[in-house]
Coordinates of N, CA and C and ligand atoms in Angstrom, one line a residue:
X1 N 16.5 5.0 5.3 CA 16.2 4.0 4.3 C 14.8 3.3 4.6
X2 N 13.8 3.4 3.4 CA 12.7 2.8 4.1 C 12.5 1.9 3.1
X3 N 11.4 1.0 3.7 CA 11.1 0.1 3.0 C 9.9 -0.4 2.7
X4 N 9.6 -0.3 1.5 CA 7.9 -0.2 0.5 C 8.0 -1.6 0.1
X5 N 6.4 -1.7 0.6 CA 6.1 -2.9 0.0 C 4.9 -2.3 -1.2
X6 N 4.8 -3.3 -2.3 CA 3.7 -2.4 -3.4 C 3.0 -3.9 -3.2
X7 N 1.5 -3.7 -3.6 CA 0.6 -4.8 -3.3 C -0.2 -5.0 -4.7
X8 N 0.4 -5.5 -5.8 CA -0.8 -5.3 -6.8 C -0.9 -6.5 -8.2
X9 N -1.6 -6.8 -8.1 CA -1.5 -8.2 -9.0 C -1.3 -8.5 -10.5
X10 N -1.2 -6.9 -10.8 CA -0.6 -6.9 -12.6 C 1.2 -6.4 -12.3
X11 N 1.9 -7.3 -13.4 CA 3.0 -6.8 -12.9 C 3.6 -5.7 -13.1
X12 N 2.9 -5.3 -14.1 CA 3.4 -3.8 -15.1 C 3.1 -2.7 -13.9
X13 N 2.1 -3.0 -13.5 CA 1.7 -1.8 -12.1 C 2.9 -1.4 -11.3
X14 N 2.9 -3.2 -10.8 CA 4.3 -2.9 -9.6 C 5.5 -2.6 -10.3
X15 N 5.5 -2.7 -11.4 CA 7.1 -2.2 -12.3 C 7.2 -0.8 -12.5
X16 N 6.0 0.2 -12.8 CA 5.5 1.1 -12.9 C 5.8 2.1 -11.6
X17 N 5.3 1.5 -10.4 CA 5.6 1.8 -8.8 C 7.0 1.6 -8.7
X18 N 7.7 0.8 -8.8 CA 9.1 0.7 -8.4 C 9.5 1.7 -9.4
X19 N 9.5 2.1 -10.5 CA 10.3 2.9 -11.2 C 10.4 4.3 -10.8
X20 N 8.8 4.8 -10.4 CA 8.5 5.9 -9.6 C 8.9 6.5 -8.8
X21 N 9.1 5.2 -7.9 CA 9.3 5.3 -6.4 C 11.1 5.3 -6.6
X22 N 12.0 4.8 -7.3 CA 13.2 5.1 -7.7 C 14.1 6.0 -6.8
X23 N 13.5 7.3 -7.2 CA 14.4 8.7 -6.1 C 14.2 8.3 -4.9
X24 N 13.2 8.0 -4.5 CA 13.5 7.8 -2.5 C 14.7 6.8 -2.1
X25 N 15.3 6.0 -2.8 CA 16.3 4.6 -2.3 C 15.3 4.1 -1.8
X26 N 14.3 3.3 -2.0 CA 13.8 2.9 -0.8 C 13.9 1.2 -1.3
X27 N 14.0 0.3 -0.5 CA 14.0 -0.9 -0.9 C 12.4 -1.5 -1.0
X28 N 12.2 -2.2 -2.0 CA 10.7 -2.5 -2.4 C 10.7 -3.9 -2.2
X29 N 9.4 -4.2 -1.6 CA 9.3 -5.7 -2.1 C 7.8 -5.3 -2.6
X30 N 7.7 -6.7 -3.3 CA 6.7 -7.0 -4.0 C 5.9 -8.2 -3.5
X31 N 3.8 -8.2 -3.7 CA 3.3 -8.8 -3.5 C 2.1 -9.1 -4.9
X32 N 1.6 -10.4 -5.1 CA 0.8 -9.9 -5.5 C -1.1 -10.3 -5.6
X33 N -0.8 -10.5 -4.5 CA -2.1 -10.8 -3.5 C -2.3 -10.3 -2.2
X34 N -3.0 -10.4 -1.4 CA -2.7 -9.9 0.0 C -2.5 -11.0 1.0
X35 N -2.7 -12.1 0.4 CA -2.6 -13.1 1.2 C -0.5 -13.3 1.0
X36 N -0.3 -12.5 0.2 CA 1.8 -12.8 0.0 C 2.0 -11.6 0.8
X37 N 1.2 -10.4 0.6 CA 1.5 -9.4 1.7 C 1.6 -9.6 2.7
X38 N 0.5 -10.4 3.2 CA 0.8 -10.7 4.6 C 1.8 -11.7 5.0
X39 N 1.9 -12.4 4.3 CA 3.8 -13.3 4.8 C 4.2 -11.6 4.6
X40 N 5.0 -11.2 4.0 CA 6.0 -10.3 3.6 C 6.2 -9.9 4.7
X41 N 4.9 -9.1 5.1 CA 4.7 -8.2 6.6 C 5.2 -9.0 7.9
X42 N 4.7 -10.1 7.9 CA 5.3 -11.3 9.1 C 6.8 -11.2 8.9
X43 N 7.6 -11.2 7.9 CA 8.6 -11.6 7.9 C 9.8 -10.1 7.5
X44 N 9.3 -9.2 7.3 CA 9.6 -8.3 6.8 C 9.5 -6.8 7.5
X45 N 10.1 -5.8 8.0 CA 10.2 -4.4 8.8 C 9.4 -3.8 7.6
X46 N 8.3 -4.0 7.2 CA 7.8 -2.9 6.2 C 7.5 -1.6 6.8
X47 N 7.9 -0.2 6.1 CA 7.4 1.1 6.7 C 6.3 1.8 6.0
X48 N 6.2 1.4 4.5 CA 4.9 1.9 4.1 C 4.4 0.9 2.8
X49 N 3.0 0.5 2.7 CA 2.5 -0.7 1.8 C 1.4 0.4 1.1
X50 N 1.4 0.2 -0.1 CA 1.0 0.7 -1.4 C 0.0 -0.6 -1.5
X51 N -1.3 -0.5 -1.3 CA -2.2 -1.8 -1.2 C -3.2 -1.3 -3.2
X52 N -3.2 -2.3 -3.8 CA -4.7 -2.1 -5.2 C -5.7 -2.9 -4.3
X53 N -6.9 -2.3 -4.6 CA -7.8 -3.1 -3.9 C -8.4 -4.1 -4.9
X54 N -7.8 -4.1 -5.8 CA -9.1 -5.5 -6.9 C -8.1 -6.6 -7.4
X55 N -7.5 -7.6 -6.3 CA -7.0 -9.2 -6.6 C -7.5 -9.9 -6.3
X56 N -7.1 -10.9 -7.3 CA -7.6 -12.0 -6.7 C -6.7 -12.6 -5.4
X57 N -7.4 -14.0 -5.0 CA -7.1 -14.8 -3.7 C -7.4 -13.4 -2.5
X58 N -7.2 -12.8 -2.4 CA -7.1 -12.1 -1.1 C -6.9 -10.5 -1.2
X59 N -8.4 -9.6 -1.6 CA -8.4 -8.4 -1.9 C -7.8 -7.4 -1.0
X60 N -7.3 -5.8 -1.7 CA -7.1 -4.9 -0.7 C -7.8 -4.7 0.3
X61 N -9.2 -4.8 0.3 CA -10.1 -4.3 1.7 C -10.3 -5.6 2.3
X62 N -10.2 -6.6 2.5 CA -9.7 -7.9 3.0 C -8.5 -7.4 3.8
X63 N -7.5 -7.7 3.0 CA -6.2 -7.9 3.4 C -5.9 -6.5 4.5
X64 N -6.5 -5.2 4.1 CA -6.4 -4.0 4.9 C -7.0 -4.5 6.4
X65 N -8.1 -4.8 6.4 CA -9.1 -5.1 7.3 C -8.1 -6.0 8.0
X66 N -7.7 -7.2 7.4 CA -7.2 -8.3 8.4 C -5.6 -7.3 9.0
X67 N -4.9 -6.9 8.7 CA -3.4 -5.9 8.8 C -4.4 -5.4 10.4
X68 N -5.0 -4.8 9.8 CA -5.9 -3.8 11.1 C -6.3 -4.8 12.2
X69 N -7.0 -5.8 12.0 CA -7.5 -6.2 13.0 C -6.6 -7.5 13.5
X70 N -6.0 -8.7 13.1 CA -5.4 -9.1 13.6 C -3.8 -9.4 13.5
X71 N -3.0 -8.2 13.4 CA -1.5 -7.9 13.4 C -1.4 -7.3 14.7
X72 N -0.3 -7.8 15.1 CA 0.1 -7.0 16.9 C 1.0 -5.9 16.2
X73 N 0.5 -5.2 17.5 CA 1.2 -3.6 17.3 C 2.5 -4.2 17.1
X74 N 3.2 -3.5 16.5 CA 3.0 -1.8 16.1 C 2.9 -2.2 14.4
X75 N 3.0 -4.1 14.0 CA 2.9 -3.9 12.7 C 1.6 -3.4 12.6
X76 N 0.5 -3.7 12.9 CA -1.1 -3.2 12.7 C -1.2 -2.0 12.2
X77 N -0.2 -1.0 12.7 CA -0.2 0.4 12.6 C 0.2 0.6 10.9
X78 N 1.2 0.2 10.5 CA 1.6 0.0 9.2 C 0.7 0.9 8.2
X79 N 1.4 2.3 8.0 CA 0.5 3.1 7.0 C 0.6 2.3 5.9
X80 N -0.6 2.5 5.1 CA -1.5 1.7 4.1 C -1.7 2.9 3.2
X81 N -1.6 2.9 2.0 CA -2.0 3.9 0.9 C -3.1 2.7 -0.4
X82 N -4.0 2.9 -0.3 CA -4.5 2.1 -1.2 C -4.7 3.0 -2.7
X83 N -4.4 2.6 -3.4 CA -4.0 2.3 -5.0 C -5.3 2.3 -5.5
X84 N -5.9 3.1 -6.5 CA -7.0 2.9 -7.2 C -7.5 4.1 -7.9
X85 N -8.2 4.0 -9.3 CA -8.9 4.5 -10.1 C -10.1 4.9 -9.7
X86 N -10.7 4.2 -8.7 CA -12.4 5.0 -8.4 C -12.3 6.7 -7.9
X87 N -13.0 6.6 -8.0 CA -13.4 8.7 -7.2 C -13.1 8.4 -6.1
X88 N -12.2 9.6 -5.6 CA -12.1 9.2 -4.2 C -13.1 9.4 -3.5
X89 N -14.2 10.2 -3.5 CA -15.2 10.9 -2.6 C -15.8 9.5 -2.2
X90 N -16.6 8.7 -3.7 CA -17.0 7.1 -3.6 C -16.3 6.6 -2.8
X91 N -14.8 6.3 -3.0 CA -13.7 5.3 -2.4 C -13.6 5.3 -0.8
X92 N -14.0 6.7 -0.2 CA -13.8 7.0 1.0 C -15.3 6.4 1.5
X93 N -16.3 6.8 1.1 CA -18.0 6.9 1.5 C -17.8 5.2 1.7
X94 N -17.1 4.7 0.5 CA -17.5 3.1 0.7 C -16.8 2.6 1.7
X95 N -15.5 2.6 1.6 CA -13.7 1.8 2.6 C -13.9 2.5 3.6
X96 N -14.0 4.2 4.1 CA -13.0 4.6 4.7 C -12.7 3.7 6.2
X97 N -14.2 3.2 6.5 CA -13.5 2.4 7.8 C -12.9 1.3 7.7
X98 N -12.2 1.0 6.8 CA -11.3 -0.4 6.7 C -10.1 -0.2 7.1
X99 N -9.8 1.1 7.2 CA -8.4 1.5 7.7 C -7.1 1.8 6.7
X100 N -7.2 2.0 5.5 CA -6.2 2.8 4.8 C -6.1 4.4 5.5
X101 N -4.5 4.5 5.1 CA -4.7 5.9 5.9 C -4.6 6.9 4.6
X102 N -4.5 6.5 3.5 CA -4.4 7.7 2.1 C -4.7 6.8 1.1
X103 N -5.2 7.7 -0.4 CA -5.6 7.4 -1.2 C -4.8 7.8 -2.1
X104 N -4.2 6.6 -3.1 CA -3.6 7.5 -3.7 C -4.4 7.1 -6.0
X105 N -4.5 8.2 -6.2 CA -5.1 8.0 -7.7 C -4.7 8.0 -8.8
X106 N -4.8 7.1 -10.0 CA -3.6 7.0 -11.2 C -4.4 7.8 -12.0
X107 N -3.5 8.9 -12.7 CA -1.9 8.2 -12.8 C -0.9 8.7 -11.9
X108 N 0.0 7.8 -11.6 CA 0.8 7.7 -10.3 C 2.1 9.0 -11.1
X109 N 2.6 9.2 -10.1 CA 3.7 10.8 -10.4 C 4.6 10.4 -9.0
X110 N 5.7 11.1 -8.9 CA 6.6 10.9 -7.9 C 6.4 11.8 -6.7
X111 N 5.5 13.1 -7.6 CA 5.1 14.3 -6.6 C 3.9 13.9 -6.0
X112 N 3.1 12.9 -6.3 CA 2.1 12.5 -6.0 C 2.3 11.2 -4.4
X113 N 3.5 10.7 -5.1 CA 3.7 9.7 -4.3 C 4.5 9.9 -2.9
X114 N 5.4 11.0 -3.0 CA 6.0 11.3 -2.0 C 5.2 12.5 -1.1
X115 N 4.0 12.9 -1.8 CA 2.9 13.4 -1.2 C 2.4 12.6 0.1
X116 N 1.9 11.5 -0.7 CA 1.4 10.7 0.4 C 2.0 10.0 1.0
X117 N 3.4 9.7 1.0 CA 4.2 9.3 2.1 C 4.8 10.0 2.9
X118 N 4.6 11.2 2.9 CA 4.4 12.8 3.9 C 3.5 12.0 4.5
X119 N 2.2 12.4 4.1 CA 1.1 12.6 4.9 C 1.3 11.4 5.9
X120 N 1.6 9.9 5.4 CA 1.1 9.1 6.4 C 2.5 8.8 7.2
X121 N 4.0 9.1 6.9 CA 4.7 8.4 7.8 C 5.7 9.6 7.3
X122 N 5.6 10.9 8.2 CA 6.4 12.2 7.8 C 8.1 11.5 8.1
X123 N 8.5 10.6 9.2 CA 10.0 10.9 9.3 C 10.6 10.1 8.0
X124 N 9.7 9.6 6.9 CA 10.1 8.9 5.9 C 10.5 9.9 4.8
X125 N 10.1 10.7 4.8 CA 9.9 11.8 3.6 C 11.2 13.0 3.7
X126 N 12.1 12.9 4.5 CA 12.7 14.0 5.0 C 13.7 13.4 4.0
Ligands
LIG1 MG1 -5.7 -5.2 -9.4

């Protein structure tokens, strides 16, 4: 059983993700800033965070950045999939050192999504 946090400030998005995300069982919480993310994460076993990077109070490359730099292991580690419409090629050239570990691009699919929750946290995907 894992447990997804989705990070995105329109709510239709995160209703959109949760419905997707459906077949895994996975228990979701919801943020919708990164500054609620980060309580969640404090308070919360999260195994994989679905970050948007364009909110307000406290954006995805903010909030990625701070996860990364001041969270003690092993939350810090916390695979990150950030959420977004730009080109990935741009997305990477610009972020990649902020520390997301996948990209993922809408429109969002279930084969798309359990893709990249392979890639960044395989014992979740089995
Ligand atoms: Mg947004």
């Amino acid at each position: 059983m894992a447990n997804i946090l989705i990070v995105d400030d329109i709510f239709v998005n995160r209703l959109l993700l949760k419905e997707i995300t459906k077949p895994l069982n996975a228990t979701c919480f919801e943020a919708e800033n990164g500054k609620q993310a980060i309580e969640l994460l404090q308070k919360e076993k999260i195994d994989v965070v679905f970050m948007d990077i364009e909110m307000p109070v406290m954006n995805g490359l903010e909030t990625t950045k701070y996860i990364r730099e001041k969270f003690p292991s092993p939350i810090r580690y916390t695979p990150i999939i950030a959420l977004t419409a730009h080109n990935p090629a741009n997305f990477f050239d610009d972020f990649k050192d902020v520390g997301f570990d996948y990209l993922l691009t809408k429109p969002y699919s279930i084969e798309k999504i359990k893709e990249a929750i392979s890639k960044v946290t395989p014992r979740l995907s089995n």
